[in-house]
Amino acid sequence: MTQRLGRTITQRGLAELAGVSIATVSRVLSAPQDQRGRWASPETVSRILELANELGYKRNPHAASLRTSRSDLVGVLVPRLQDFVLATIYEGIEEAGMELGINTYVMNSHDDVELQRLRTQVMLDRRVDGLIFGDARLDAPFLDELREQGVPFVLTSRRKEGHLSITCDDYAGGRMVAEHLIEQGRTDVVILGGLEFASTAQDRTHGLIDRLREAGIEVPPERIVYRGFDTAAGRQAMAEILEDGISTNAVFAANDFAAIGALGVLQDHGYSVPGDVALIGYNDTPLAESVGIPLTTIRSPMHPMGRESLLTLCRLMAGEPVESQRLAPELIVRASSRG
Amino acid sequence: MTQRLGRTITQRGLAELAGVSIATVSRVLSAPQDQRGRWASPETVSRILELANELGYKRNPHAASLRTSRSDLVGVLVPRLQDFVLATIYEGIEEAGMELGINTYVMNSHDDVELQRLRTQVMLDRRVDGLIFGDARLDAPFLDELREQGVPFVLTSRRKEGHLSITCDDYAGGRMVAEHLIEQGRTDVVILGGLEFASTAQDRTHGLIDRLREAGIEVPPERIVYRGFDTAAGRQAMAEILEDGISTNAVFAANDFAAIGALGVLQDHGYSVPGDVALIGYNDTPLAESVGIPLTTIRSPMHPMGRESLLTLCRLMAGEPVESQRLAPELIVRASSRG
DNA sequence: TCGATTGACGTAAACGTTTGTGTCAGGCAA
DNA sequence: TTGCCTGACACAAACGTTTACGTCAATCGA
């Protein structure tokens, strides 16, 4: 945190003090640790390093970016940071970025197609080297267009056919839910799917119904309702189901928050959980464990997902071979479905 | 989203095509809308503007920052983005920043003094123009040191004596809770205070006990426990209280999440809410409304707090007069404390 | 009528890096 | 001895803006 009083120190300053040219300073300072010797004698190297350290030299990233046209900046777009899941994924991204000396910065798109476009442009205007999208929509051509322009990006949380993505294996997660319900003998299922245009919603839902179908159980369409991933959406979806007079002994919500919303409505209507209805969420947020009736849920590797997406983006930008990954989910059985 | 195939277009390119000097282009492009005429004839102005638009010219922010040594970047440090409250505040910051053409970027400090220092340095190295701290600690000298260096910053969410801050009037919030409890005749109070080094915790707690004292009611120290703001902390704090055999008919948690954690523990121990115990949270997060027993809470203006802190920082950096603000909280009475 | 002002630009010097090309001495093989 | 190589640097040209100073007409006030 050494800050010079007068002028902030530059490579020129170091060069003068060390009695070498600014070119040498630059090469020594920007070479990887083990290769500094390639450009200067050991004494020169250590002299420069010491001086830099002592005077608190910090490279001016604007100047460097201008010269190299690389910013070491990556932009991250998420639906909402308020969403615990995305916030956690972002923490993983930030953590990995920090380790690699890459700065990340994040914006909210509110799942709005227009905002998505606008925010992306803002980030490109800031000359980010690459992008991470946590808000991919199955129904929008935006990402396909973006690829035309040759901008490197990876998706996380949600995937989209034909694009590089690091996600949870949501389909497998859905199947786990189905298997658990079959074991418990609760197959009169209702699905609060989340947002229809999100692969997370689709994959979780289809994993569940596919596996049930394999067991000879059909889930008719009126039992699947897409309202959103948050608490309010969970309330609304559950309320609609009950109003429609649909009877059920198992509710799967594509998100813990939606599940908690649903829980409130179920209790208001006099259903006991898990007595009358088993309730299962998704993501294993801390709330799942702490809420009145501990929630059975699928644990998704949010933090690792974030880390891995940043690392993958870096590999992509470095021209290394990369491929999509689906990280394994895990079933966490708690009181809300034991019965 | 026009991207040139060959070379990205620069001011030089525009200048050549428009038949003027690059200086003129720069002046026209960077003057505020209403002052473009100051630097060129109307025809020249519109020619440049049209060309810029047509070719999709975007100023290179690195070059501009290098020249002006202003980055239009502000750094934001929060304890955790996972925390709904801080995430919402950040949304406000981002929103205001976007409107002013200022890019914000955010990092997590995990309330760790060392990390706070490190992350701040990373941001300064990135040459941010200013900083917003959402993680001020009453017990750390870090901010005082930072001011010595002349870095402009403002605090939000938490305040600290002697520093510019935009917060909720938490002391008033605490008093509101007290008044509500007095009205309800529930004065056998227990306080789950949050984190002791946070002004939010201190102010809310002291507002509450001061007001109770004015009504002739003392809250002895063993009834105040600081464990944290999240669900897990709420659980732990509540559990400790009950284990200590402290009897109570009213629990105030300095945060909705802590309140929800406490709710679980209370129910586990066979207490009914609000029958046996009134429960009150803070912040009015969406969960407060949606959880099984709707939670009485204090609504704090999170989003406006974020907006205002960014605006204040900008005024500060522009040399305009600024002062700290404490935005008004509001009591939201729900089922958890009625009865 | 003439100096002063104004409008409409142009020149050129930064800002702090990075990097392709030198340069130059010393060492080596032939 | 000569030619070549190599280690250890130095030179200088970018990168794309911004901005302090010009310059040069046309206009204006007295």
GROMACS .gro file of N, CA, C and O in nm, chain B residues 220-256:
model
  148
  559PRO      N    1  -3.057  -0.694   3.011
  559PRO     CA    2  -2.924  -0.731   3.063
  559PRO      C    3  -2.838  -0.792   2.953
  559PRO      O    4  -2.890  -0.851   2.858
  560PRO      N    5  -2.705  -0.778   2.966
  560PRO     CA    6  -2.611  -0.817   2.861
  560PRO      C    7  -2.625  -0.962   2.815
  560PRO      O    8  -2.604  -0.991   2.698
  561GLU      N    9  -2.661  -1.052   2.907
  561GLU     CA   10  -2.666  -1.192   2.867
  561GLU      C   11  -2.780  -1.219   2.769
  561GLU      O   12  -2.791  -1.326   2.713
  562ARG      N   13  -2.865  -1.119   2.751
  562ARG     CA   14  -2.975  -1.137   2.656
  562ARG      C   15  -2.941  -1.083   2.517
  562ARG      O   16  -3.025  -1.078   2.429
  563ILE      N   17  -2.819  -1.036   2.504
  563ILE     CA   18  -2.776  -0.985   2.374
  563ILE      C   19  -2.663  -1.072   2.325
  563ILE      O   20  -2.559  -1.083   2.391
  564VAL      N   21  -2.682  -1.137   2.210
  564VAL     CA   22  -2.574  -1.222   2.162
  564VAL      C   23  -2.544  -1.193   2.015
  564VAL      O   24  -2.634  -1.185   1.931
  565TYR      N   25  -2.416  -1.176   1.990
  565TYR     CA   26  -2.371  -1.143   1.854
  565TYR      C   27  -2.311  -1.267   1.788
  565TYR      O   28  -2.205  -1.313   1.827
  566ARG      N   29  -2.377  -1.320   1.689
  566ARG     CA   30  -2.323  -1.438   1.623
  566ARG      C   31  -2.312  -1.422   1.472
  566ARG      O   32  -2.242  -1.498   1.406
  567GLY      N   33  -2.384  -1.328   1.416
  567GLY     CA   34  -2.378  -1.311   1.271
  567GLY      C   35  -2.515  -1.278   1.214
  567GLY      O   36  -2.614  -1.277   1.286
  568PHE      N   37  -2.515  -1.250   1.083
  568PHE     CA   38  -2.638  -1.204   1.020
  568PHE      C   39  -2.709  -1.313   0.939
  568PHE      O   40  -2.817  -1.291   0.888
  569ASP      N   41  -2.647  -1.427   0.923
  569ASP     CA   42  -2.710  -1.526   0.834
  569ASP      C   43  -2.790  -1.630   0.910
  569ASP      O   44  -2.798  -1.629   1.033
  570THR      N   45  -2.852  -1.718   0.835
  570THR     CA   46  -2.943  -1.815   0.894
  570THR      C   47  -2.874  -1.901   0.998
  570THR      O   48  -2.926  -1.924   1.107
  571ALA      N   49  -2.756  -1.949   0.961
  571ALA     CA   50  -2.684  -2.037   1.052
  571ALA      C   51  -2.654  -1.965   1.183
  571ALA      O   52  -2.671  -2.023   1.292
  572ALA      N   53  -2.613  -1.840   1.172
  572ALA     CA   54  -2.582  -1.763   1.293
  572ALA      C   55  -2.707  -1.744   1.377
  572ALA      O   56  -2.701  -1.750   1.501
  573GLY      N   57  -2.818  -1.722   1.310
  573GLY     CA   58  -2.944  -1.706   1.382
  573GLY      C   59  -2.979  -1.831   1.460
  573GLY      O   60  -3.020  -1.826   1.577
  574ARG      N   61  -2.961  -1.945   1.396
  574ARG     CA   62  -2.987  -2.072   1.462
  574ARG      C   63  -2.900  -2.086   1.587
  574ARG      O   64  -2.949  -2.115   1.696
  575GLN      N   65  -2.772  -2.062   1.565
  575GLN     CA   66  -2.677  -2.082   1.674
  575GLN      C   67  -2.707  -1.990   1.792
  575GLN      O   68  -2.716  -2.033   1.908
  576ALA      N   69  -2.726  -1.863   1.760
  576ALA     CA   70  -2.752  -1.766   1.865
  576ALA      C   71  -2.876  -1.805   1.945
  576ALA      O   72  -2.876  -1.805   2.069
  577MET      N   73  -2.981  -1.840   1.874
  577MET     CA   74  -3.107  -1.875   1.941
  577MET      C   75  -3.089  -1.999   2.028
  577MET      O   76  -3.138  -2.004   2.142
  578ALA      N   77  -3.017  -2.095   1.971
  578ALA     CA   78  -2.994  -2.218   2.046
  578ALA      C   79  -2.919  -2.190   2.176
  578ALA      O   80  -2.954  -2.242   2.283
  579GLU      N   81  -2.819  -2.106   2.168
  579GLU     CA   82  -2.740  -2.073   2.287
  579GLU      C   83  -2.827  -2.007   2.393
  579GLU      O   84  -2.819  -2.039   2.512
  580ILE      N   85  -2.910  -1.916   2.349
  580ILE     CA   86  -3.000  -1.848   2.441
  580ILE      C   87  -3.087  -1.949   2.516
  580ILE      O   88  -3.098  -1.946   2.639
  581LEU      N   89  -3.147  -2.039   2.438
  581LEU     CA   90  -3.237  -2.136   2.500
  581LEU      C   91  -3.162  -2.229   2.593
  581LEU      O   92  -3.209  -2.264   2.702
  582GLU      N   93  -3.042  -2.269   2.550
  582GLU     CA   94  -2.962  -2.357   2.635
  582GLU      C   95  -2.927  -2.291   2.768
  582GLU      O   96  -2.918  -2.358   2.871
  583ASP      N   97  -2.906  -2.161   2.761
  583ASP     CA   98  -2.874  -2.088   2.883
  583ASP      C   99  -2.994  -2.074   2.976
  583ASP      O  100  -2.984  -2.013   3.083
  584GLY      N  101  -3.106  -2.126   2.929
  584GLY     CA  102  -3.225  -2.121   3.013
  584GLY      C  103  -3.286  -1.983   3.027
  584GLY      O  104  -3.359  -1.954   3.121
  585ILE      N  105  -3.255  -1.897   2.935
  585ILE     CA  106  -3.312  -1.763   2.939
  585ILE      C  107  -3.454  -1.768   2.885
  585ILE      O  108  -3.478  -1.820   2.776
  586SER      N  109  -3.547  -1.714   2.957
  586SER     CA  110  -3.686  -1.717   2.909
  586SER      C  111  -3.718  -1.583   2.842
  586SER      O  112  -3.667  -1.478   2.881
  587THR      N  113  -3.801  -1.590   2.742
  587THR     CA  114  -3.828  -1.470   2.664
  587THR      C  115  -3.964  -1.478   2.599
  587THR      O  116  -4.017  -1.586   2.575
  588ASN      N  117  -4.022  -1.362   2.573
  588ASN     CA  118  -4.144  -1.360   2.494
  588ASN      C  119  -4.131  -1.273   2.369
  588ASN      O  120  -4.230  -1.243   2.303
  589ALA      N  121  -4.007  -1.233   2.341
  589ALA     CA  122  -3.985  -1.152   2.221
  589ALA      C  123  -3.840  -1.163   2.177
  589ALA      O  124  -3.750  -1.140   2.255
  590VAL      N  125  -3.823  -1.199   2.050
  590VAL     CA  126  -3.688  -1.210   1.996
  590VAL      C  127  -3.671  -1.110   1.882
  590VAL      O  128  -3.752  -1.106   1.790
  591PHE      N  129  -3.567  -1.029   1.895
  591PHE     CA  130  -3.535  -0.941   1.782
  591PHE      C  131  -3.405  -0.987   1.719
  591PHE      O  132  -3.302  -1.000   1.787
  592ALA      N  133  -3.411  -1.014   1.589
  592ALA     CA  134  -3.290  -1.051   1.516
  592ALA      C  135  -3.254  -0.935   1.426
  592ALA      O  136  -3.340  -0.878   1.359
  593ALA      N  137  -3.125  -0.903   1.420
  593ALA     CA  138  -3.083  -0.784   1.347
  593ALA      C  139  -3.088  -0.805   1.195
  593ALA      O  140  -3.043  -0.721   1.119
  594ASN      N  141  -3.143  -0.919   1.155
  594ASN     CA  142  -3.150  -0.950   1.014
  594ASN      C  143  -3.257  -1.057   0.991
  594ASN      O  144  -3.269  -1.150   1.070
  595ASP      N  145  -3.332  -1.046   0.883
  595ASP     CA  146  -3.437  -1.144   0.854
  595ASP      C  147  -3.385  -1.287   0.850
  595ASP      O  148  -3.450  -1.380   0.895
   0.00000   0.00000   0.00000
